[in-house]
PDB file of C-alpha atoms in Angstrom:
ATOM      1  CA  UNK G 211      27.764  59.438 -12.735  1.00 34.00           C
ATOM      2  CA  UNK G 212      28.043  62.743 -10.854  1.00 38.00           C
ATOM      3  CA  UNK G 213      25.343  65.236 -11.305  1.00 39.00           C
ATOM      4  CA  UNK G 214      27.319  68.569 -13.076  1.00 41.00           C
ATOM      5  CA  UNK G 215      27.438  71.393 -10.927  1.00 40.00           C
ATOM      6  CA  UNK G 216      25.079  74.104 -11.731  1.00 45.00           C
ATOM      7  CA  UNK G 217      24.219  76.752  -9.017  1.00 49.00           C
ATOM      8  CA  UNK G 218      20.857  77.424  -9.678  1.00 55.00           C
ATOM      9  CA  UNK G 219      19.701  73.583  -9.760  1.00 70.00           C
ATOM     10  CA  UNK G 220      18.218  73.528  -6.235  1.00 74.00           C
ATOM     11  CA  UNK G 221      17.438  77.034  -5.946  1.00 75.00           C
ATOM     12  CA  UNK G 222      14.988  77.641  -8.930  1.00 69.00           C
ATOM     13  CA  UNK G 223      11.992  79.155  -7.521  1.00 61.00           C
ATOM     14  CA  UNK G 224      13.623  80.891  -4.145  1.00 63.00           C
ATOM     15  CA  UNK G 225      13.851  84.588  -4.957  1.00 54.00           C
ATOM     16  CA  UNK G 226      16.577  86.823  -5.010  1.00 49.00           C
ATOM     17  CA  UNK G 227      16.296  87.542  -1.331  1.00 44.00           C
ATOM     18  CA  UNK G 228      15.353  83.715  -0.113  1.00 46.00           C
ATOM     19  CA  UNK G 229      12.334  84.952   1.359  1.00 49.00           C
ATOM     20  CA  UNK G 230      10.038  83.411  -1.245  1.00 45.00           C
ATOM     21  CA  UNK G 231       7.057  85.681  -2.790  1.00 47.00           C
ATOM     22  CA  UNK G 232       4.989  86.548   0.299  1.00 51.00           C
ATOM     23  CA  UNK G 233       7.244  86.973   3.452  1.00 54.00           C
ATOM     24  CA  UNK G 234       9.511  85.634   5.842  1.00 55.00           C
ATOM     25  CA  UNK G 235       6.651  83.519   7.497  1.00 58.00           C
ATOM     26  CA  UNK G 236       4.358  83.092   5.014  1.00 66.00           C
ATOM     27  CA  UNK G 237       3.145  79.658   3.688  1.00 71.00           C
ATOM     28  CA  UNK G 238       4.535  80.071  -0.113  1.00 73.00           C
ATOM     29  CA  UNK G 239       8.105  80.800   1.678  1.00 73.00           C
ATOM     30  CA  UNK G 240       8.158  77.480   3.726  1.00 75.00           C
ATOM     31  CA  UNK G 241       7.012  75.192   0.570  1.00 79.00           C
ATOM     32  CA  UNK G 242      10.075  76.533  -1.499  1.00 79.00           C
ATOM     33  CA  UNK G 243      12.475  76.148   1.002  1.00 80.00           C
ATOM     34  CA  UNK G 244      11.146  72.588   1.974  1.00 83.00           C
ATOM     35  CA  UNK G 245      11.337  71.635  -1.858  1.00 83.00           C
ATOM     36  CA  UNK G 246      14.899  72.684  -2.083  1.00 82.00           C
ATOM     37  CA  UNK G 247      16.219  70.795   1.333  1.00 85.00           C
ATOM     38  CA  UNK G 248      13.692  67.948   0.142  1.00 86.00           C
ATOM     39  CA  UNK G 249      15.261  67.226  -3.275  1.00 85.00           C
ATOM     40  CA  UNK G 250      18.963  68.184  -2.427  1.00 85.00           C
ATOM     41  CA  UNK G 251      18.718  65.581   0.673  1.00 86.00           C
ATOM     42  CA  UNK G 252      17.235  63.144  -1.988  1.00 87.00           C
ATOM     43  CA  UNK G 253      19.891  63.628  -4.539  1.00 85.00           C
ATOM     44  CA  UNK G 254      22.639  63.259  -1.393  1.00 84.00           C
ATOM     45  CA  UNK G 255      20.875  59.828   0.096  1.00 86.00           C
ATOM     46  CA  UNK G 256      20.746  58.780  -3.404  1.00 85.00           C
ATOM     47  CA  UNK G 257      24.702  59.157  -4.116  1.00 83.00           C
ATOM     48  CA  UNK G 258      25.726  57.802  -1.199  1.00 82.00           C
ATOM     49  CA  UNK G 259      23.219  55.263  -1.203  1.00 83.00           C
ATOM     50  CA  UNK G 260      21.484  55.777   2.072  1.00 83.00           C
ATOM     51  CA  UNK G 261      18.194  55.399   2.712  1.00 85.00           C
ATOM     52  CA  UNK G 262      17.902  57.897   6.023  1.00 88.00           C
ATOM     53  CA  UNK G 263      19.369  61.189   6.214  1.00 84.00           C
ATOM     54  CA  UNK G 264      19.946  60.688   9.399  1.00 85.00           C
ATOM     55  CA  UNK G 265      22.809  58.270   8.344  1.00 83.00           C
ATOM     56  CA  UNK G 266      24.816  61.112   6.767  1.00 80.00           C
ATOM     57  CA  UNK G 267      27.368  61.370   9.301  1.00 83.00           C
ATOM     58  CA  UNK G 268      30.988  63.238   8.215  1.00 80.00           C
ATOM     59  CA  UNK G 269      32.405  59.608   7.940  1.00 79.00           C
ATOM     60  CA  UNK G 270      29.647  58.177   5.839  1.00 74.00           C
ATOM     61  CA  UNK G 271      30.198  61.381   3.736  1.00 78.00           C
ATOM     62  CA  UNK G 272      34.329  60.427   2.735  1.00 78.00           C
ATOM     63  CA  UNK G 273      33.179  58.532  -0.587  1.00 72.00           C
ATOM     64  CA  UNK G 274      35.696  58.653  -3.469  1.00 67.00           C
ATOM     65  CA  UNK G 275      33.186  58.948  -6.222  1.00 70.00           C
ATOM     66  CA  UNK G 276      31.768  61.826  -5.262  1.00 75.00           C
ATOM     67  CA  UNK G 277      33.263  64.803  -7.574  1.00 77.00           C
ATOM     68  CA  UNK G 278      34.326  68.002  -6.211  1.00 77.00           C
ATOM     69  CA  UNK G 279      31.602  69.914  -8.373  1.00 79.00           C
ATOM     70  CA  UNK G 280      28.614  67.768  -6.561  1.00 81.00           C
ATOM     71  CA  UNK G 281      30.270  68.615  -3.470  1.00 81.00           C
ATOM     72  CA  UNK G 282      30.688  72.256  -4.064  1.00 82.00           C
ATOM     73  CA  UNK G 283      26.855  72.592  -5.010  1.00 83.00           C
ATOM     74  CA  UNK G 284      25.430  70.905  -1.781  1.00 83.00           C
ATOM     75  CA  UNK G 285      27.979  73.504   0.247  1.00 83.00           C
ATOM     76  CA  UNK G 286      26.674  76.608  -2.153  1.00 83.00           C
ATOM     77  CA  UNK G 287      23.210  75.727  -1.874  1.00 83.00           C
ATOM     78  CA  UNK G 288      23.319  75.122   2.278  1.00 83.00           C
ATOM     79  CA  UNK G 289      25.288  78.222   2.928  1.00 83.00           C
ATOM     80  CA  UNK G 290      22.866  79.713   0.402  1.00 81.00           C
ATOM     81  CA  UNK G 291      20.035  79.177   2.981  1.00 80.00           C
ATOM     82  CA  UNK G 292      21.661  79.505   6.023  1.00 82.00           C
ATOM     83  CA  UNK G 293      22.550  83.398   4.092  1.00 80.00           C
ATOM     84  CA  UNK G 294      19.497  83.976   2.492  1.00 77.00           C
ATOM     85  CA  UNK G 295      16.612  82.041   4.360  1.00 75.00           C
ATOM     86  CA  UNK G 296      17.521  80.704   8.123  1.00 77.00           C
ATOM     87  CA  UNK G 297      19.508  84.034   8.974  1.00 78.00           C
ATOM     88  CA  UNK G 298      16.625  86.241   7.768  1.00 74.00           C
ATOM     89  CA  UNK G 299      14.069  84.465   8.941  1.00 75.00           C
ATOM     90  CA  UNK G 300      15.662  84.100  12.749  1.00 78.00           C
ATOM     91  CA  UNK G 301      16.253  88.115  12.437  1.00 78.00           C
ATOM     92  CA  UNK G 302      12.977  89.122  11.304  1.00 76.00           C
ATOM     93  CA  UNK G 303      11.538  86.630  14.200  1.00 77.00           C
ATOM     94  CA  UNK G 304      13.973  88.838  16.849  1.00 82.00           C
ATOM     95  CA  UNK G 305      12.290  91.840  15.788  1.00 82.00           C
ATOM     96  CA  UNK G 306       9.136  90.714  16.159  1.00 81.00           C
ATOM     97  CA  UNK G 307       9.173  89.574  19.342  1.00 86.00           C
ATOM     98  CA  UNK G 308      11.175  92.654  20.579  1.00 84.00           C
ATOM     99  CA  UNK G 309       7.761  94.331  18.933  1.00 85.00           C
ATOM    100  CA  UNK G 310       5.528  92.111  20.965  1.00 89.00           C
ATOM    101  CA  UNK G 311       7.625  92.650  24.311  1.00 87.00           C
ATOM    102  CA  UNK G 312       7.345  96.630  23.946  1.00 86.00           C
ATOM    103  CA  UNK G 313       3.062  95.912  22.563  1.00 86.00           C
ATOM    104  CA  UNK G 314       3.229  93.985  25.996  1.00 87.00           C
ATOM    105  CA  UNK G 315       4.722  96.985  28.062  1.00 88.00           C
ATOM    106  CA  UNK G 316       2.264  99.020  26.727  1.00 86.00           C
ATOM    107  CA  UNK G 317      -0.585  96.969  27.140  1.00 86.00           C
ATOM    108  CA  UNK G 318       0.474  96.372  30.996  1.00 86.00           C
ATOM    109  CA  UNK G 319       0.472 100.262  31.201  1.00 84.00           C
ATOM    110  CA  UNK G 320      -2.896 100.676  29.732  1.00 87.00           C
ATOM    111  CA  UNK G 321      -4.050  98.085  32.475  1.00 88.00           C
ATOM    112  CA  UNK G 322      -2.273  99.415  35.851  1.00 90.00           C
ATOM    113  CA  UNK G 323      -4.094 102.914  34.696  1.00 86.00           C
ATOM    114  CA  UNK G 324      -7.380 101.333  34.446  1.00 88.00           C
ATOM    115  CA  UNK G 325      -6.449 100.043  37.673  1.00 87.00           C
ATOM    116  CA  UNK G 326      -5.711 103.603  39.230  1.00 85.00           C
ATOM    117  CA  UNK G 327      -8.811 104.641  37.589  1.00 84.00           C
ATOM    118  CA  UNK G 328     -10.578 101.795  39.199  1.00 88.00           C
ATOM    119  CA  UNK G 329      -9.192 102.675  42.786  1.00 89.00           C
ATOM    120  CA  UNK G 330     -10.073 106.527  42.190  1.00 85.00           C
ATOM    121  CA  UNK G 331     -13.554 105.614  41.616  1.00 84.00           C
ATOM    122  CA  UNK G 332     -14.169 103.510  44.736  1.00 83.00           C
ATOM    123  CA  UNK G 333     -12.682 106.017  46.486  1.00 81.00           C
ATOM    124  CA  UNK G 334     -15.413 108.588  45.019  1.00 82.00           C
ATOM    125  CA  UNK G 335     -18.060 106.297  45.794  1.00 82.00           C
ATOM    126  CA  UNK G 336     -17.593 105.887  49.596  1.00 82.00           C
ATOM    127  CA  UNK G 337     -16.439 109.788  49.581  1.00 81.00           C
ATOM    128  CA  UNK G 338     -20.567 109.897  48.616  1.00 81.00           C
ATOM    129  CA  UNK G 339     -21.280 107.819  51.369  1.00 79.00           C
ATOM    130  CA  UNK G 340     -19.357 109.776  53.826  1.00 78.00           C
ATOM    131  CA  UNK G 341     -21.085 112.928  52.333  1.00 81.00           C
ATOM    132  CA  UNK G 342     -24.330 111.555  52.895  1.00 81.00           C
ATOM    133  CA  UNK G 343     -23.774 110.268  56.216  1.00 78.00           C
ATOM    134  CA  UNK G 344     -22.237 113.818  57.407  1.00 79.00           C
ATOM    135  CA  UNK G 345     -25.588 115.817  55.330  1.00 78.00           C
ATOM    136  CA  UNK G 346     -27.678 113.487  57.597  1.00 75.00           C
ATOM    137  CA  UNK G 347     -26.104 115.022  60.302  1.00 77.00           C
ATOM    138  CA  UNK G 348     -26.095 118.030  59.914  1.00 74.00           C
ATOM    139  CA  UNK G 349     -30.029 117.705  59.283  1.00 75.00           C
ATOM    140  CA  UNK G 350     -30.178 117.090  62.818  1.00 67.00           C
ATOM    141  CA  UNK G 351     -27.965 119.341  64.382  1.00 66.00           C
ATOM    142  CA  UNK G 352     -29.742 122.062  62.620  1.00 68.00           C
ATOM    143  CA  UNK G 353     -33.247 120.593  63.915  1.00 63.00           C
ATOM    144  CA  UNK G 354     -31.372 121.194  67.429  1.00 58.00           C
ATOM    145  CA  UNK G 355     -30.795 124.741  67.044  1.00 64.00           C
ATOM    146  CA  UNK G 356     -33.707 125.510  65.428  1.00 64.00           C
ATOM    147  CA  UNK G 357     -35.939 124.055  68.191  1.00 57.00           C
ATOM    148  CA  UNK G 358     -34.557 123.535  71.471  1.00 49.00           C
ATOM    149  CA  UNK G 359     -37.314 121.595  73.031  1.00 49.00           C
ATOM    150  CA  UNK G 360     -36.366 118.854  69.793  1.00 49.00           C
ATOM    151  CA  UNK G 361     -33.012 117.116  71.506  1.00 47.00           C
ATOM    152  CA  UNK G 362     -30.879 115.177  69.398  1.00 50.00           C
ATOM    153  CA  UNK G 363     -30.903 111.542  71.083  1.00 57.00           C
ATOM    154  CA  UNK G 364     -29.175 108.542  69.973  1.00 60.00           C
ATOM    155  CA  UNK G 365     -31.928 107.405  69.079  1.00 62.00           C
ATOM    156  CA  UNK G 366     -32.201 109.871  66.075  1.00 56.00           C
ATOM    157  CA  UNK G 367     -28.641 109.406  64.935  1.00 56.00           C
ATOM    158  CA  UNK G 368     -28.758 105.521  64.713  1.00 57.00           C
ATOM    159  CA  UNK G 369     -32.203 106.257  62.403  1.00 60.00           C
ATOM    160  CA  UNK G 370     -30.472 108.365  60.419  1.00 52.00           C
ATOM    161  CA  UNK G 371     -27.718 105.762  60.108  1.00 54.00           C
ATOM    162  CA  UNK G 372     -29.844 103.140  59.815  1.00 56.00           C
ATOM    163  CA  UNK G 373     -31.537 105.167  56.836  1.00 58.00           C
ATOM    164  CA  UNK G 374     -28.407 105.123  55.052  1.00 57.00           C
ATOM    165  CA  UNK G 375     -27.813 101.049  55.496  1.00 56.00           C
ATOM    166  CA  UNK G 376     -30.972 100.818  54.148  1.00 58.00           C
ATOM    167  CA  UNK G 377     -30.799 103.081  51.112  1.00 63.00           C
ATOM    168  CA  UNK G 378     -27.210 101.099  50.500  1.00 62.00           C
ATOM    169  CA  UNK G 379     -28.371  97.801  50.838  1.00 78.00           C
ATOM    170  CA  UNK G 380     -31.088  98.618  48.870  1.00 82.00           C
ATOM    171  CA  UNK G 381     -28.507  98.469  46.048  1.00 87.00           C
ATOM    172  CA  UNK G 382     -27.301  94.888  46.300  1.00 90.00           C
ATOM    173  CA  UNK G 383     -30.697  93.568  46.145  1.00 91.00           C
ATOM    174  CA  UNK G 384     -32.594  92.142  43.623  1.00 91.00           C
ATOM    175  CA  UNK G 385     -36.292  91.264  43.370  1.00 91.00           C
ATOM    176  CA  UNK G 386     -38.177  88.464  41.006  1.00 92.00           C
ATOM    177  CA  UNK G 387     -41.635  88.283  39.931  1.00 90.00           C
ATOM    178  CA  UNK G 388     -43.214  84.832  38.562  1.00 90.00           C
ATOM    179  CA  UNK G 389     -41.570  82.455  40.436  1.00 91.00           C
ATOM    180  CA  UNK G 390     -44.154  79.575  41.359  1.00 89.00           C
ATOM    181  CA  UNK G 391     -44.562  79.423  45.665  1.00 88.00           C
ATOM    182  CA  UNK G 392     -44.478  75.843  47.092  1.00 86.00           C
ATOM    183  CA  UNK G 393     -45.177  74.439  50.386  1.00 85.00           C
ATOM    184  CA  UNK G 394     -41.965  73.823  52.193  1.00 87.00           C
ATOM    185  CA  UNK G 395     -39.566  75.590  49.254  1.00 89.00           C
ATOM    186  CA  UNK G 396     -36.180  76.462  49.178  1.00 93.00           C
ATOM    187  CA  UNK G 397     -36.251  80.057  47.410  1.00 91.00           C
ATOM    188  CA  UNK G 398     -32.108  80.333  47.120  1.00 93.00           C
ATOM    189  CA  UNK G 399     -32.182  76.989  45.282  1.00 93.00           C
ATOM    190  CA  UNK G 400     -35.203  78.612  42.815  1.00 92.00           C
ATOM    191  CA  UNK G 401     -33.369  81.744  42.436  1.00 93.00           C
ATOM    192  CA  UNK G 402     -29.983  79.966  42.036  1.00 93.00           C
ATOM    193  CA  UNK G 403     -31.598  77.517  39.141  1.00 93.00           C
ATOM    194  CA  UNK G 404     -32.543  81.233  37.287  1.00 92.00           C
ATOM    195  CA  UNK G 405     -29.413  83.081  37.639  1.00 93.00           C
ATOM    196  CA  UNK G 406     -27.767  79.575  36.478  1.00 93.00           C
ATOM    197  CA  UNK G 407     -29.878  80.699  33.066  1.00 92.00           C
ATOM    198  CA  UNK G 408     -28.179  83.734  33.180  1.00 92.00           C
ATOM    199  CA  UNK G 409     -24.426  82.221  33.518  1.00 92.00           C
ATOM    200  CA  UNK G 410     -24.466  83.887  37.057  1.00 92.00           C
ATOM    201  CA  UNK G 411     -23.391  82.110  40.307  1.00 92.00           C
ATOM    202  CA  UNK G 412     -23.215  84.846  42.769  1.00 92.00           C
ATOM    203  CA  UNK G 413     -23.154  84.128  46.419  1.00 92.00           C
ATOM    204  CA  UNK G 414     -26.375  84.868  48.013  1.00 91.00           C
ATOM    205  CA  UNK G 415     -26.440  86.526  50.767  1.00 90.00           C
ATOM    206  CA  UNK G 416     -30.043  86.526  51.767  1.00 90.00           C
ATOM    207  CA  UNK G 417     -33.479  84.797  50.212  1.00 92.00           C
ATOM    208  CA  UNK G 418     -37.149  85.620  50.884  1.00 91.00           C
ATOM    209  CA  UNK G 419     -40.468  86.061  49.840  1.00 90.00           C
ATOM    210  CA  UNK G 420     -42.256  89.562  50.382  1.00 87.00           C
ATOM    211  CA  UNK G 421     -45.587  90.788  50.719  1.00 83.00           C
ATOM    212  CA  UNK G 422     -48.412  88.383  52.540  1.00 80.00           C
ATOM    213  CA  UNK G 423     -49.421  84.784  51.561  1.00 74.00           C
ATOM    214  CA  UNK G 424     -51.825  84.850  48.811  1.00 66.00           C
ATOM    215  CA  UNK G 425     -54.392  81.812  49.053  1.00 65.00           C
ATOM    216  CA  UNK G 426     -55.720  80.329  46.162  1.00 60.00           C
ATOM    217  CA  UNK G 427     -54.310  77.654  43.008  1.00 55.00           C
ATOM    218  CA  UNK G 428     -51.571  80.301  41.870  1.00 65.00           C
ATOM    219  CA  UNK G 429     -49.398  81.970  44.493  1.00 74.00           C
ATOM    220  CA  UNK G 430     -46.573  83.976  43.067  1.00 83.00           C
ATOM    221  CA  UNK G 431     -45.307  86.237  45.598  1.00 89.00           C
ATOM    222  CA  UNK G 432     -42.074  87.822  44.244  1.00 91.00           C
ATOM    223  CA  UNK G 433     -38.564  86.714  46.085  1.00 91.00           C
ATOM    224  CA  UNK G 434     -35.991  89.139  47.231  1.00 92.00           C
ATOM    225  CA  UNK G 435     -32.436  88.485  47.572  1.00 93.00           C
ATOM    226  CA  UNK G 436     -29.091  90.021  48.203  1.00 91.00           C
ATOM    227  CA  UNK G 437     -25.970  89.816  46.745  1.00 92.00           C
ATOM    228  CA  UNK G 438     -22.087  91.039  47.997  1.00 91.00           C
ATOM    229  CA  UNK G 439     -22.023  94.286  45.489  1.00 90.00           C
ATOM    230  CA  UNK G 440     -23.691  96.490  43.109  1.00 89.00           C
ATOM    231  CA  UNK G 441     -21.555  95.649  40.370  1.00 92.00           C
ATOM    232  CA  UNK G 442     -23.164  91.785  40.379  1.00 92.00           C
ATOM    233  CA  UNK G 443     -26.544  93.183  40.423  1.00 92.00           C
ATOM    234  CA  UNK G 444     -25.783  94.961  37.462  1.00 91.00           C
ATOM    235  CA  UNK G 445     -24.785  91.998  35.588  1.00 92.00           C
ATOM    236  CA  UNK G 446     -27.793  90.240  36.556  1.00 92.00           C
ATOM    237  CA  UNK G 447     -29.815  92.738  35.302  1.00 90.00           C
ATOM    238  CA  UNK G 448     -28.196  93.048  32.464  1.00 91.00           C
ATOM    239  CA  UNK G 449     -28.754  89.415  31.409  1.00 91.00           C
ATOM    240  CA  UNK G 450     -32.260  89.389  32.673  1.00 90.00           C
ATOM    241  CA  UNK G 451     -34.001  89.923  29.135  1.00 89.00           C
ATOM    242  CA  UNK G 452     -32.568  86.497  28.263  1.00 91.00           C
ATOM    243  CA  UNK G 453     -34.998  84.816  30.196  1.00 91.00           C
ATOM    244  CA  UNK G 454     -38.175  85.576  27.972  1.00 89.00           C
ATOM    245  CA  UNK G 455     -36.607  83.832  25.565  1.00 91.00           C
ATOM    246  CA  UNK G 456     -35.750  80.590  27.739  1.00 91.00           C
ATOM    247  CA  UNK G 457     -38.488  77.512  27.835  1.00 91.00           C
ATOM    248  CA  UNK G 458     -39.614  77.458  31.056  1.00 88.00           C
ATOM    249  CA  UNK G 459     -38.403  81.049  32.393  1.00 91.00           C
ATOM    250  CA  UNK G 460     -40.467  82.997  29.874  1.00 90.00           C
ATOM    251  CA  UNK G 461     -42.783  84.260  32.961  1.00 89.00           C
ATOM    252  CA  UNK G 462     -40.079  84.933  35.026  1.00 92.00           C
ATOM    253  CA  UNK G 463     -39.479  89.175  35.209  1.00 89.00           C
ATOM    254  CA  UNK G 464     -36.105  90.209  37.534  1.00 91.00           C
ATOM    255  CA  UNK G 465     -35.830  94.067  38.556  1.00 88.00           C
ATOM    256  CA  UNK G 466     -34.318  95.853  41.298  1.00 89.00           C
ATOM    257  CA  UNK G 467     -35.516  96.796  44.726  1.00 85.00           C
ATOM    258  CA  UNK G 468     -37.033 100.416  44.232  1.00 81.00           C
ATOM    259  CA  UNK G 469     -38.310 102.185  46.733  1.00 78.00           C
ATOM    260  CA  UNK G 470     -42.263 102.938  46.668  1.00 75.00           C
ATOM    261  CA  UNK G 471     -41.544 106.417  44.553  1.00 80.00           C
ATOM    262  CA  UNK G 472     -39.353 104.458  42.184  1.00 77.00           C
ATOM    263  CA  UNK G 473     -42.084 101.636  41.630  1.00 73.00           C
ATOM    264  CA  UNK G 474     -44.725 104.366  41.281  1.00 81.00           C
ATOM    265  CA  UNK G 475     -42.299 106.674  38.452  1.00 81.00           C
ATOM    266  CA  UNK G 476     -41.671 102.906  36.925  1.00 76.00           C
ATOM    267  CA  UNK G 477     -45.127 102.020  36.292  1.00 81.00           C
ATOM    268  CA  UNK G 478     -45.829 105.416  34.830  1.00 86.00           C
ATOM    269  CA  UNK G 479     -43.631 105.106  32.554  1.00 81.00           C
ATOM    270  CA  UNK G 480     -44.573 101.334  31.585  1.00 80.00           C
ATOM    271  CA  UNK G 481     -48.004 102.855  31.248  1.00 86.00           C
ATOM    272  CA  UNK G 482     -46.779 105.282  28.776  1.00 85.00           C
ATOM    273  CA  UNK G 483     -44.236 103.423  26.688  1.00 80.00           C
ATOM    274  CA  UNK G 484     -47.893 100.940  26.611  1.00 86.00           C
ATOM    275  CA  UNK G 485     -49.778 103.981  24.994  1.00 86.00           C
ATOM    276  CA  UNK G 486     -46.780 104.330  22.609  1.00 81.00           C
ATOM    277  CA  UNK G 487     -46.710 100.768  21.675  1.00 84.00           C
ATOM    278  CA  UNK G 488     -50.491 100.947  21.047  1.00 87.00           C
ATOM    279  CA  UNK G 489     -50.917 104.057  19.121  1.00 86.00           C
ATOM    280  CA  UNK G 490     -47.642 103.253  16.721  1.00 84.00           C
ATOM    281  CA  UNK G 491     -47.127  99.693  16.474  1.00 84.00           C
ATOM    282  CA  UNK G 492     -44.588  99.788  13.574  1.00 83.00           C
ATOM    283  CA  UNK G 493     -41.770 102.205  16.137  1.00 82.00           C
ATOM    284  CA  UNK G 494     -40.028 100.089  18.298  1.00 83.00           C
ATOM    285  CA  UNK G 495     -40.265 101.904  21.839  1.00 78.00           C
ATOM    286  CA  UNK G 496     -38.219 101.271  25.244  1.00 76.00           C
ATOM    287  CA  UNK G 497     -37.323 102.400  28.372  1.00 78.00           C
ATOM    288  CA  UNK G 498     -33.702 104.026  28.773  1.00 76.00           C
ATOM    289  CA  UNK G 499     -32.442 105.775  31.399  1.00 72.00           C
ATOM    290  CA  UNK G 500     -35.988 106.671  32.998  1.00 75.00           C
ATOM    291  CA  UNK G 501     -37.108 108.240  29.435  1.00 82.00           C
ATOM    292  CA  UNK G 502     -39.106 106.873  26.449  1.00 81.00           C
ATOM    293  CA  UNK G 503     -37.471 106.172  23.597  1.00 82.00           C
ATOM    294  CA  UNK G 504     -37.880 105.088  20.160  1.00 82.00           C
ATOM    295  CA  UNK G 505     -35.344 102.908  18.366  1.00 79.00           C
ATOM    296  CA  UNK G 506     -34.187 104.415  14.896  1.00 75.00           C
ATOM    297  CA  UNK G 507     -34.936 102.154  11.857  1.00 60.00           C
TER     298      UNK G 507
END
């Protein structure tokens, strides 16, 4: 016998919208419309005695027995959620993605003037450069005037130049203390193995050992080596504290390559932030930006 036709049979639960009671994507919404296509498939395959609904074809649908009422509440309740469920749902899904297009747009602005920003700033940097290279000469053109037995030779202007390589490359190199020295090492594999700790694989440029060989059961003379820009030896330093913490590299100490008044303005203040440690041991004091500091609490 034919179910009687009641409206509201299959959509008990939906609210007056057919969103649900969250939203158009929420989880609640997507149970109550699954329950209602769930059961009124059920109660179709059942009638018409088919076991898949994939069956339901239009001629598998011309049965006799089936009333016009049953009929009429499958139709109400499918245009019901096409109206009050699909439709919304497939609108509100348009406007979102028209909101993450113009998010998009925006971001991609955000990014190309970041970019600009980028560009301006290289541009200041070797601006610097230039600067420096003309201030060094003008240093010894004024020399010349000043002294006219003093000639400017070549030989002063590539010094000067070569005084400016120098303080450059300076700046893409990095030095490490506490690295055990072997008879016939490779120093780019050692220093490769600790910047691996680090989650670092720049390309190294150049590798050595500095100062004179040390004789004796413990020969640790520190290893200097270049990389392609400043911006990777900042990262390296940046990381370098991890290693005090890593089994095996807790000896290990990375810095850069100052020059002999930076080393001697380091160590005084290393000497200093000691005396702080000593005489306060509950502050926490560092180094930052060539001051002492001590951490708030």
């Amino acid at each position: 016998m034919a179910v009687q036709y009641r409206a509201s049979k299959y959509l008990e639960g939906i609210g007056d919208t057919g969103i649900g009671t969250d939203n158009h994507f929420g989880e609640v919404n997507l149970q109550e419309v699954q329950r209602v296509c769930n059961t009124m498939v059920s109660d179709i395959c059942r009638v018409y005695g088919c076991d898949d609904p994939e069956k339901l074809v239009p001629e598998a649908l011309i049965k006799n027995n089936v009333v016009k009422a049953q009929m009429a509440e499958w139709l109400f309740t499918a245009i019901d959620l096409l109206n009050h469920c699909c439709l919304p749902l497939m609108s509100s899904a348009r406007k979102t993605i028209e909101n993450l297009q113009e998010e998009k747009i925006c971001d991609q602005g955000t990014v190309i003037e970041l970019q600009k920003k980028l560009i301006s700033k290289k541009d200041e940097e070797l601006g610097l450069v230039s600067q420096t290279v003309q201030k060094e000469l003008k240093t010894y053109s004024s020399a010349l005037q000043q002294s006219c037995s003093t000639a400017l030779s070549p030989k002063n202007i590539a010094s000067a130049v070569k005084t400016i390589t120098k303080e450059e490359d300076r700046t893409k190199e990095v030095v490490v203390f506490g690295v055990e020295e072997e008879t016939d090492e490779c120093v780019t594999t050692k220093v490769s193995s600790i910047l691996e700790q680090l989650d670092e694989k720049p390309r190294i440029t150049g590798c050595r050992r500095i100062g004179q060989c040390a004789t004796g059961e413990s020969k640790k003379r520190p290893i200097i080596f270049s990389v392609k820009s400043t911006d990777i030896v900042y990262q390296i330093l940046r990381k370098s504290k991890r290693l005090k913490d890593i089994e095996g590299y807790k000896t290990v100490y990375i810095s850069p390559n100052r020059t002999q008044e930076e080393r001697i303005s380091r160590q005084k203040l290393v000497n200093e932030l000691k005396a702080k440690r000593l005489s306060d041991p509950s502050g926490r004091y560092f180094i930052r930006k060539g001051e002492i500091v001590k951490a708030d609490n």
